[in-house]
Amino acid sequence: MTDLFSKFDPLIEQREALLKTGLTDPFNLVMEKVESPTVAVCNGKRTILLGTYNYMGMTFDPDVIAAGKEALDEFGSGTTGSRVLNGTYGGHKAVEQALKDFYAMDHAMVFSTGYQANLGVISTIAGKDDYIILDIDSHASIYDGCAMGNAQIVPFRHNDIEALEKRLKRVPEGAGKLVVLEGVYSMLGDIAPLKEMVAVSKANGAMVLVDEAHSMGFIGEHGRGVAEAQGTIDDVDFIIGTFSKSVGTVGGFCVSNHPKFEILRLVCRPYVFTASLPPSVVATAATSIRKLMDSADKRAHLWENSKRLHQGLRQLGFQLGTDEPQSAIIAVIMPDLEKGATMWEALLNEGLYVNLARPPATPAGMTLLRCSLCALHSEDQVGEILGMFAAAGRATGCIS
Ligand SMILES: Cc1ncc(COP(=O)(O)O)c(C=O)c1O
């Protein structure tokens, strides 16, 4: 018998070697208690959270929690069914209406996760004989959606408008074309030049899908994302998003103005062949989305936090993923996995949680300490965070 697990041996060895040095496993941390969107107890210690996707701090919003509790009492703990059978409740329609209002679009379809939204929409609309032209740094769920649909996959260099145009021009005449982009790329926290890329795509007869997972709620005047901020949202055919970041719960969605969009409810397998979200989840999501429409002050404060952290880390001597803060994600580049894990643990011991990110999730084989800010981090907390980076950075030799 060939052990099907033997393909994982190199990873098992690498992990064991790292843990043998006595380091805490960075991928096995338990949050013992979560006190607020910015503070939790980890290893018995009060820890500032700087590695969640809770950008707008909605997880403890009293209205959101009340809506969830009410739905739990009225509708029970789960639907036990698919959206197309017994799994559509009033709450599912209400959250889809909230999304249509939030994006000012005609159609909204809610999936059980953002991963499934990408998997479902991409694999259903682009199949055999179609072409998907995508940024090489696209999220795993985008790649998995491409693989599931059997379309021809044509990656282009990250954020390179000319490379996108060249690939588009090489697609055979008459073939279906879908360009897949992200608003914010979550590893380095950089944004896409969507205005130019959408224009190039349209000029070459392609439909465009933009994943705004990391920008919804925060970027753009109404929090609709990078496409809104760059004035190109009306030219985007499909926006994919998630409830697991700014919305503060779990779930995924696609919004669109395409006149035939609703047919997806019958043909999209990751929508049809899975149970729908629990009533409490859709109720919290709908309440959160409606509150995000009216959160300009929080968006402004989050930008202030992002600028302050970016500038402070730079002044301390850390190498960052972007020259300027472009989103709520600030990535600190580490020289290698060992140093990254050591620094990650030193920060945890200081009382700060960040994400350690490594290949294959990261581009160009990089190890990153990804910091993601929340609109509820206070100015004092950002100051504390910088103090912890200074102490941990000096103790580990990452900065002098
Ligand atoms: C760009 C992007 N798209 C989609 C997803 C999937 O979202 P979800 O957590 O809702 O499955 C993520 C998750 O991290 C993401 O970063």
GROMACS .gro file of C-alpha atoms and ligand atoms in nm:
model
  416
    1MET     CA    1   0.000   0.000   0.000
    2THR     CA    2   0.124   0.348  -0.083
    3ASP     CA    3   0.061   0.575   0.212
    4LEU     CA    4  -0.138   0.860   0.064
    5PHE     CA    5  -0.002   1.082   0.340
    6SER     CA    6   0.362   1.047   0.228
    7LYS     CA    7   0.321   1.357   0.011
    8PHE     CA    8   0.295   1.560   0.332
    9ASP     CA    9   0.628   1.437   0.473
   10PRO     CA   10   0.834   1.747   0.384
   11LEU     CA   11   0.578   1.971   0.558
   12ILE     CA   12   0.559   1.739   0.860
   13GLU     CA   13   0.939   1.747   0.891
   14GLN     CA   14   0.955   2.125   0.857
   15ARG     CA   15   0.686   2.169   1.124
   16GLU     CA   16   0.848   1.923   1.363
   17ALA     CA   17   1.188   2.091   1.323
   18LEU     CA   18   1.036   2.428   1.406
   19LEU     CA   19   0.851   2.300   1.713
   20LYS     CA   20   1.163   2.113   1.838
   21THR     CA   21   1.328   2.451   1.890
   22GLY     CA   22   1.070   2.506   2.167
   23LEU     CA   23   0.862   2.763   1.977
   24THR     CA   24   0.486   2.790   2.034
   25ASP     CA   25   0.298   2.651   1.733
   26PRO     CA   26   0.182   2.965   1.549
   27PHE     CA   27  -0.094   2.771   1.373
   28ASN     CA   28  -0.251   2.621   1.684
   29LEU     CA   29  -0.326   2.915   1.909
   30VAL     CA   30  -0.637   2.897   2.125
   31MET     CA   31  -0.830   3.213   2.209
   32GLU     CA   32  -0.940   3.126   2.563
   33LYS     CA   33  -1.169   3.424   2.599
   34VAL     CA   34  -1.257   3.701   2.359
   35GLU     CA   35  -1.335   4.023   2.545
   36SER     CA   36  -1.396   4.258   2.252
   37PRO     CA   37  -1.304   4.293   1.884
   38THR     CA   38  -0.956   4.408   1.991
   39VAL     CA   39  -0.873   4.208   2.305
   40ALA     CA   40  -0.866   3.835   2.389
   41VAL     CA   41  -0.704   3.610   2.647
   42CYS     CA   42  -0.441   3.379   2.494
   43ASN     CA   43  -0.221   3.151   2.707
   44GLY     CA   44  -0.377   3.314   3.014
   45LYS     CA   45  -0.257   3.658   2.905
   46ARG     CA   46  -0.451   3.967   2.794
   47THR     CA   47  -0.363   4.002   2.429
   48ILE     CA   48  -0.431   4.280   2.178
   49LEU     CA   49  -0.574   4.135   1.858
   50LEU     CA   50  -0.398   4.260   1.547
   51GLY     CA   51  -0.451   3.955   1.332
   52THR     CA   52  -0.826   3.922   1.285
   53TYR     CA   53  -1.038   4.033   0.990
   54ASN     CA   54  -1.272   4.217   1.224
   55TYR     CA   55  -1.200   4.540   1.037
   56MET     CA   56  -1.512   4.728   1.146
   57GLY     CA   57  -1.537   4.571   1.492
   58MET     CA   58  -1.893   4.442   1.443
   59THR     CA   59  -1.864   4.115   1.639
   60PHE     CA   60  -1.967   4.267   1.970
   61ASP     CA   61  -2.205   4.532   1.837
   62PRO     CA   62  -2.510   4.522   2.071
   63ASP     CA   63  -2.764   4.549   1.786
   64VAL     CA   64  -2.592   4.269   1.594
   65ILE     CA   65  -2.589   4.043   1.899
   66ALA     CA   66  -2.953   4.121   1.982
   67ALA     CA   67  -3.061   4.036   1.625
   68GLY     CA   68  -2.878   3.703   1.643
   69LYS     CA   69  -3.033   3.611   1.978
   70GLU     CA   70  -3.382   3.698   1.860
   71ALA     CA   71  -3.346   3.487   1.545
   72LEU     CA   72  -3.211   3.197   1.749
   73ASP     CA   73  -3.517   3.211   1.974
   74GLU     CA   74  -3.767   3.253   1.690
   75PHE     CA   75  -3.626   3.027   1.420
   76GLY     CA   76  -3.401   2.778   1.600
   77SER     CA   77  -3.035   2.693   1.564
   78GLY     CA   78  -3.020   2.587   1.198
   79THR     CA   79  -3.217   2.540   0.878
   80THR     CA   80  -3.107   2.181   0.811
   81GLY     CA   81  -3.150   2.236   0.441
   82SER     CA   82  -3.034   2.382   0.114
   83ARG     CA   83  -3.140   2.728  -0.002
   84VAL     CA   84  -3.337   2.568  -0.287
   85LEU     CA   85  -3.536   2.335  -0.062
   86ASN     CA   86  -3.626   2.410   0.300
   87GLY     CA   87  -3.326   2.637   0.374
   88THR     CA   88  -3.457   2.978   0.269
   89TYR     CA   89  -3.612   3.168   0.560
   90GLY     CA   90  -3.722   3.529   0.576
   91GLY     CA   91  -3.380   3.612   0.721
   92HIS     CA   92  -3.198   3.488   0.409
   93LYS     CA   93  -3.413   3.715   0.192
   94ALA     CA   94  -3.360   4.002   0.438
   95VAL     CA   95  -2.981   3.973   0.425
   96GLU     CA   96  -2.992   3.958   0.044
   97GLN     CA   97  -3.204   4.275   0.047
   98ALA     CA   98  -2.951   4.439   0.283
   99LEU     CA   99  -2.674   4.353   0.035
  100LYS     CA  100  -2.871   4.490  -0.261
  101ASP     CA  101  -2.925   4.813  -0.066
  102PHE     CA  102  -2.562   4.827   0.050
  103TYR     CA  103  -2.420   4.790  -0.303
  104ALA     CA  104  -2.714   4.956  -0.484
  105MET     CA  105  -2.732   4.652  -0.713
  106ASP     CA  106  -3.021   4.447  -0.851
  107HIS     CA  107  -2.924   4.100  -0.733
  108ALA     CA  108  -2.762   3.939  -0.430
  109MET     CA  109  -2.706   3.572  -0.361
  110VAL     CA  110  -2.585   3.448  -0.022
  111PHE     CA  111  -2.361   3.143   0.017
  112SER     CA  112  -2.252   2.963   0.333
  113THR     CA  113  -1.896   3.105   0.308
  114GLY     CA  114  -1.700   3.345   0.089
  115TYR     CA  115  -1.492   3.048  -0.020
  116GLN     CA  116  -1.807   2.885  -0.157
  117ALA     CA  117  -1.917   3.210  -0.323
  118ASN     CA  118  -1.597   3.215  -0.530
  119LEU     CA  119  -1.607   2.841  -0.587
  120GLY     CA  120  -1.969   2.854  -0.699
  121VAL     CA  121  -1.983   3.167  -0.910
  122ILE     CA  122  -1.652   3.119  -1.090
  123SER     CA  123  -1.702   2.748  -1.164
  124THR     CA  124  -2.059   2.801  -1.282
  125ILE     CA  125  -2.014   3.099  -1.512
  126ALA     CA  126  -1.677   2.999  -1.664
  127GLY     CA  127  -1.661   2.641  -1.782
  128LYS     CA  128  -1.493   2.428  -2.045
  129ASP     CA  129  -1.394   2.635  -2.354
  130ASP     CA  130  -1.408   2.962  -2.155
  131TYR     CA  131  -1.102   3.155  -2.038
  132ILE     CA  132  -1.034   3.291  -1.691
  133ILE     CA  133  -0.767   3.557  -1.681
  134LEU     CA  134  -0.663   3.610  -1.321
  135ASP     CA  135  -0.401   3.784  -1.110
  136ILE     CA  136  -0.138   3.528  -1.014
  137ASP     CA  137  -0.169   3.624  -0.645
  138SER     CA  138  -0.540   3.538  -0.633
  139HIS     CA  139  -0.691   3.377  -0.323
  140ALA     CA  140  -0.710   2.996  -0.302
  141SER     CA  141  -1.090   3.003  -0.334
  142ILE     CA  142  -1.055   3.175  -0.673
  143TYR     CA  143  -0.808   2.914  -0.797
  144ASP     CA  144  -1.032   2.635  -0.666
  145GLY     CA  145  -1.331   2.788  -0.845
  146CYS     CA  146  -1.129   2.794  -1.168
  147ALA     CA  147  -1.022   2.431  -1.127
  148MET     CA  148  -1.376   2.315  -1.056
  149GLY     CA  149  -1.515   2.477  -1.371
  150ASN     CA  150  -1.252   2.337  -1.608
  151ALA     CA  151  -1.200   2.670  -1.784
  152GLN     CA  152  -0.863   2.757  -1.937
  153ILE     CA  153  -0.671   2.945  -1.668
  154VAL     CA  154  -0.445   3.229  -1.776
  155PRO     CA  155  -0.264   3.396  -1.485
  156PHE     CA  156  -0.093   3.733  -1.523
  157ARG     CA  157   0.171   3.910  -1.315
  158HIS     CA  158   0.036   4.066  -0.998
  159ASN     CA  159  -0.131   4.403  -1.055
  160ASP     CA  160   0.031   4.437  -1.402
  161ILE     CA  161  -0.215   4.611  -1.636
  162GLU     CA  162  -0.006   4.551  -1.951
  163ALA     CA  163   0.031   4.181  -1.873
  164LEU     CA  164  -0.347   4.155  -1.831
  165GLU     CA  165  -0.402   4.325  -2.165
  166LYS     CA  166  -0.152   4.099  -2.342
  167ARG     CA  167  -0.319   3.785  -2.204
  168LEU     CA  168  -0.663   3.913  -2.304
  169LYS     CA  169  -0.552   3.975  -2.660
  170ARG     CA  170  -0.422   3.618  -2.690
  171VAL     CA  171  -0.758   3.458  -2.607
  172PRO     CA  172  -0.911   3.304  -2.922
  173GLU     CA  173  -1.174   3.515  -3.097
  174GLY     CA  174  -1.526   3.447  -2.972
  175ALA     CA  175  -1.426   3.259  -2.654
  176GLY     CA  176  -1.596   3.353  -2.324
  177LYS     CA  177  -1.365   3.558  -2.102
  178LEU     CA  178  -1.383   3.624  -1.728
  179VAL     CA  179  -1.126   3.850  -1.563
  180VAL     CA  180  -1.095   3.783  -1.190
  181LEU     CA  181  -0.943   4.049  -0.965
  182GLU     CA  182  -0.935   4.135  -0.596
  183GLY     CA  183  -0.983   4.481  -0.447
  184VAL     CA  184  -0.731   4.431  -0.166
  185TYR     CA  185  -0.475   4.149  -0.183
  186SER     CA  186  -0.475   4.012   0.166
  187MET     CA  187  -0.115   3.902   0.203
  188LEU     CA  188   0.062   4.234   0.141
  189GLY     CA  189  -0.244   4.456   0.190
  190ASP     CA  190  -0.198   4.623  -0.148
  191ILE     CA  191  -0.486   4.730  -0.369
  192ALA     CA  192  -0.545   4.659  -0.740
  193PRO     CA  193  -0.546   4.931  -1.008
  194LEU     CA  194  -0.907   4.834  -1.074
  195LYS     CA  195  -1.004   5.135  -1.282
  196GLU     CA  196  -0.743   5.059  -1.547
  197MET     CA  197  -0.785   4.682  -1.527
  198VAL     CA  198  -1.162   4.692  -1.559
  199ALA     CA  199  -1.131   4.932  -1.856
  200VAL     CA  200  -0.880   4.703  -2.031
  201SER     CA  201  -1.101   4.400  -1.964
  202LYS     CA  202  -1.412   4.566  -2.101
  203ALA     CA  203  -1.226   4.696  -2.408
  204ASN     CA  204  -1.132   4.334  -2.480
  205GLY     CA  205  -1.480   4.191  -2.438
  206ALA     CA  206  -1.436   4.027  -2.096
  207MET     CA  207  -1.672   4.010  -1.801
  208VAL     CA  208  -1.517   4.114  -1.470
  209LEU     CA  209  -1.549   3.964  -1.123
  210VAL     CA  210  -1.392   4.146  -0.828
  211ASP     CA  211  -1.345   3.986  -0.488
  212GLU     CA  212  -1.383   4.266  -0.235
  213ALA     CA  213  -1.347   4.043   0.075
  214HIS     CA  214  -1.092   4.270   0.244
  215SER     CA  215  -1.233   4.605   0.141
  216MET     CA  216  -1.606   4.578   0.207
  217GLY     CA  217  -1.720   4.807   0.486
  218PHE     CA  218  -1.398   5.005   0.494
  219ILE     CA  219  -1.282   5.122   0.149
  220GLY     CA  220  -1.493   5.355  -0.068
  221GLU     CA  221  -1.732   5.631   0.031
  222HIS     CA  222  -2.009   5.384   0.120
  223GLY     CA  223  -1.774   5.099   0.209
  224ARG     CA  224  -1.850   4.915  -0.116
  225GLY     CA  225  -1.482   4.850  -0.178
  226VAL     CA  226  -1.194   4.942  -0.405
  227ALA     CA  227  -1.412   4.941  -0.718
  228GLU     CA  228  -1.625   5.212  -0.557
  229ALA     CA  229  -1.320   5.409  -0.440
  230GLN     CA  230  -1.178   5.407  -0.793
  231GLY     CA  231  -1.511   5.498  -0.957
  232THR     CA  232  -1.544   5.177  -1.158
  233ILE     CA  233  -1.806   4.978  -0.965
  234ASP     CA  234  -2.073   5.025  -1.235
  235ASP     CA  235  -1.850   4.843  -1.486
  236VAL     CA  236  -1.789   4.540  -1.264
  237ASP     CA  237  -2.016   4.246  -1.349
  238PHE     CA  238  -1.987   4.049  -1.025
  239ILE     CA  239  -1.869   4.145  -0.678
  240ILE     CA  240  -1.783   3.865  -0.440
  241GLY     CA  241  -1.769   3.925  -0.068
  242THR     CA  242  -1.776   3.762   0.270
  243PHE     CA  243  -1.946   3.807   0.605
  244SER     CA  244  -1.636   3.674   0.784
  245LYS     CA  245  -1.445   4.001   0.780
  246SER     CA  246  -1.602   4.349   0.818
  247VAL     CA  247  -1.952   4.204   0.863
  248GLY     CA  248  -1.826   4.008   1.163
  249THR     CA  249  -1.991   3.667   1.125
  250VAL     CA  250  -1.970   3.394   0.859
  251GLY     CA  251  -2.110   3.361   0.506
  252GLY     CA  252  -2.038   3.474   0.153
  253PHE     CA  253  -2.216   3.649  -0.129
  254CYS     CA  254  -2.220   3.768  -0.487
  255VAL     CA  255  -2.393   4.088  -0.599
  256SER     CA  256  -2.455   4.181  -0.962
  257ASN     CA  257  -2.671   4.375  -1.204
  258HIS     CA  258  -2.664   4.097  -1.464
  259PRO     CA  259  -3.025   4.051  -1.585
  260LYS     CA  260  -2.999   3.669  -1.586
  261PHE     CA  261  -2.823   3.647  -1.248
  262GLU     CA  262  -3.105   3.467  -1.061
  263ILE     CA  263  -3.064   3.151  -1.271
  264LEU     CA  264  -2.747   3.084  -1.069
  265ARG     CA  265  -2.971   2.971  -0.783
  266LEU     CA  266  -3.059   2.661  -0.985
  267VAL     CA  267  -2.726   2.579  -1.149
  268CYS     CA  268  -2.457   2.676  -0.897
  269ARG     CA  269  -2.358   2.359  -0.715
  270PRO     CA  270  -2.190   2.514  -0.406
  271TYR     CA  271  -2.517   2.705  -0.352
  272VAL     CA  272  -2.754   2.414  -0.417
  273PHE     CA  273  -2.576   2.119  -0.258
  274THR     CA  274  -2.505   2.252   0.090
  275ALA     CA  275  -2.704   2.369   0.390
  276SER     CA  276  -2.792   2.735   0.420
  277LEU     CA  277  -2.663   2.963   0.693
  278PRO     CA  278  -2.832   2.945   1.036
  279PRO     CA  279  -3.105   3.205   1.102
  280SER     CA  280  -2.898   3.372   1.377
  281VAL     CA  281  -2.608   3.420   1.136
  282VAL     CA  282  -2.813   3.582   0.860
  283ALA     CA  283  -2.985   3.804   1.117
  284THR     CA  284  -2.651   3.926   1.256
  285ALA     CA  285  -2.520   3.976   0.902
  286ALA     CA  286  -2.821   4.180   0.788
  287THR     CA  287  -2.803   4.404   1.097
  288SER     CA  288  -2.430   4.450   1.058
  289ILE     CA  289  -2.450   4.531   0.685
  290ARG     CA  290  -2.717   4.795   0.745
  291LYS     CA  291  -2.504   4.954   1.018
  292LEU     CA  292  -2.197   4.949   0.790
  293MET     CA  293  -2.387   5.172   0.546
  294ASP     CA  294  -2.369   5.445   0.804
  295SER     CA  295  -2.015   5.406   0.937
  296ALA     CA  296  -1.819   5.690   0.780
  297ASP     CA  297  -1.666   5.789   1.118
  298LYS     CA  298  -1.540   5.437   1.181
  299ARG     CA  299  -1.394   5.421   0.830
  300ALA     CA  300  -1.208   5.748   0.893
  301HIS     CA  301  -1.071   5.622   1.226
  302LEU     CA  302  -0.958   5.296   1.067
  303TRP     CA  303  -0.766   5.492   0.803
  304GLU     CA  304  -0.600   5.691   1.082
  305ASN     CA  305  -0.502   5.367   1.258
  306SER     CA  306  -0.363   5.222   0.938
  307LYS     CA  307  -0.153   5.530   0.864
  308ARG     CA  308  -0.024   5.551   1.221
  309LEU     CA  309   0.079   5.186   1.239
  310HIS     CA  310   0.238   5.190   0.895
  311GLN     CA  311   0.442   5.500   0.972
  312GLY     CA  312   0.540   5.376   1.320
  313LEU     CA  313   0.657   5.034   1.199
  314ARG     CA  314   0.855   5.195   0.922
  315GLN     CA  315   1.024   5.433   1.162
  316LEU     CA  316   1.120   5.137   1.381
  317GLY     CA  317   1.302   4.989   1.081
  318PHE     CA  318   1.069   4.710   0.971
  319GLN     CA  319   1.035   4.627   0.603
  320LEU     CA  320   0.670   4.653   0.500
  321GLY     CA  321   0.465   4.505   0.216
  322THR     CA  322   0.361   4.843   0.076
  323ASP     CA  323   0.532   5.185   0.065
  324GLU     CA  324   0.213   5.356   0.176
  325PRO     CA  325  -0.080   5.219   0.378
  326GLN     CA  326  -0.337   5.104   0.121
  327SER     CA  327  -0.583   4.906   0.333
  328ALA     CA  328  -0.638   4.783   0.690
  329ILE     CA  329  -0.367   4.518   0.638
  330ILE     CA  330  -0.004   4.602   0.703
  331ALA     CA  331   0.239   4.322   0.629
  332VAL     CA  332   0.578   4.309   0.799
  333ILE     CA  333   0.825   4.113   0.585
  334MET     CA  334   1.039   3.863   0.774
  335PRO     CA  335   1.367   3.723   0.638
  336ASP     CA  336   1.260   3.357   0.676
  337LEU     CA  337   1.012   3.125   0.848
  338GLU     CA  338   1.234   3.064   1.153
  339LYS     CA  339   1.283   3.435   1.222
  340GLY     CA  340   0.916   3.499   1.148
  341ALA     CA  341   0.804   3.234   1.397
  342THR     CA  342   1.048   3.365   1.662
  343MET     CA  343   0.922   3.720   1.617
  344TRP     CA  344   0.560   3.600   1.617
  345GLU     CA  345   0.617   3.428   1.953
  346ALA     CA  346   0.802   3.729   2.097
  347LEU     CA  347   0.504   3.948   2.006
  348LEU     CA  348   0.264   3.700   2.165
  349ASN     CA  349   0.470   3.705   2.483
  350GLU     CA  350   0.448   4.084   2.477
  351GLY     CA  351   0.067   4.050   2.454
  352LEU     CA  352   0.009   4.102   2.081
  353TYR     CA  353  -0.145   3.861   1.833
  354VAL     CA  354  -0.062   3.897   1.462
  355ASN     CA  355  -0.092   3.644   1.177
  356LEU     CA  356   0.215   3.451   1.073
  357ALA     CA  357   0.174   3.389   0.700
  358ARG     CA  358   0.392   3.161   0.494
  359PRO     CA  359   0.398   2.999   0.149
  360PRO     CA  360   0.190   2.879  -0.029
  361ALA     CA  361  -0.049   3.147   0.105
  362THR     CA  362   0.209   3.424   0.054
  363PRO     CA  363   0.353   3.550  -0.276
  364ALA     CA  364   0.718   3.500  -0.377
  365GLY     CA  365   0.788   3.255  -0.092
  366MET     CA  366   0.770   3.532   0.168
  367THR     CA  367   0.717   3.493   0.542
  368LEU     CA  368   0.498   3.772   0.674
  369LEU     CA  369   0.369   3.901   1.003
  370ARG     CA  370   0.035   4.030   0.890
  371CYS     CA  371  -0.121   4.302   1.098
  372SER     CA  372  -0.486   4.377   1.036
  373LEU     CA  373  -0.634   4.676   1.209
  374CYS     CA  374  -0.981   4.725   1.349
  375ALA     CA  375  -1.185   5.046   1.355
  376LEU     CA  376  -1.217   4.990   1.730
  377HIS     CA  377  -0.842   4.992   1.803
  378SER     CA  378  -0.791   5.308   2.005
  379GLU     CA  379  -0.506   5.548   1.942
  380ASP     CA  380  -0.354   5.427   2.271
  381GLN     CA  381  -0.372   5.065   2.156
  382VAL     CA  382  -0.188   5.151   1.834
  383GLY     CA  383   0.079   5.315   2.051
  384GLU     CA  384   0.096   5.002   2.270
  385ILE     CA  385   0.125   4.785   1.957
  386LEU     CA  386   0.421   4.988   1.832
  387GLY     CA  387   0.589   4.955   2.172
  388MET     CA  388   0.549   4.577   2.155
  389PHE     CA  389   0.692   4.563   1.803
  390ALA     CA  390   0.991   4.768   1.919
  391ALA     CA  391   1.058   4.540   2.217
  392ALA     CA  392   1.007   4.211   2.029
  393GLY     CA  393   1.197   4.335   1.724
  394ARG     CA  394   1.503   4.425   1.933
  395ALA     CA  395   1.488   4.106   2.142
  396THR     CA  396   1.486   3.888   1.830
  397GLY     CA  397   1.736   4.095   1.633
  398CYS     CA  398   1.480   4.184   1.363
  399ILE     CA  399   1.560   4.553   1.416
  400SER     CA  400   1.855   4.720   1.583
  401LIG     C1  401  -0.979   3.730  -0.099
  401LIG     C2  402  -1.062   3.631  -0.025
  401LIG     N1  403  -1.170   3.580  -0.083
  401LIG     C3  404  -1.247   3.489  -0.020
  401LIG     C4  405  -1.218   3.448   0.107
  401LIG     C5  406  -1.304   3.344   0.172
  401LIG     O1  407  -1.387   3.399   0.272
  401LIG     P1  408  -1.461   3.311   0.380
  401LIG     O2  409  -1.382   3.322   0.506
  401LIG     O3  410  -1.595   3.374   0.393
  401LIG     O4  411  -1.469   3.172   0.329
  401LIG     C6  412  -1.108   3.500   0.173
  401LIG     C7  413  -1.076   3.455   0.310
  401LIG     O5  414  -0.980   3.483   0.371
  401LIG     C8  415  -1.026   3.594   0.105
  401LIG     O6  416  -0.919   3.644   0.162
   0.00000   0.00000   0.00000
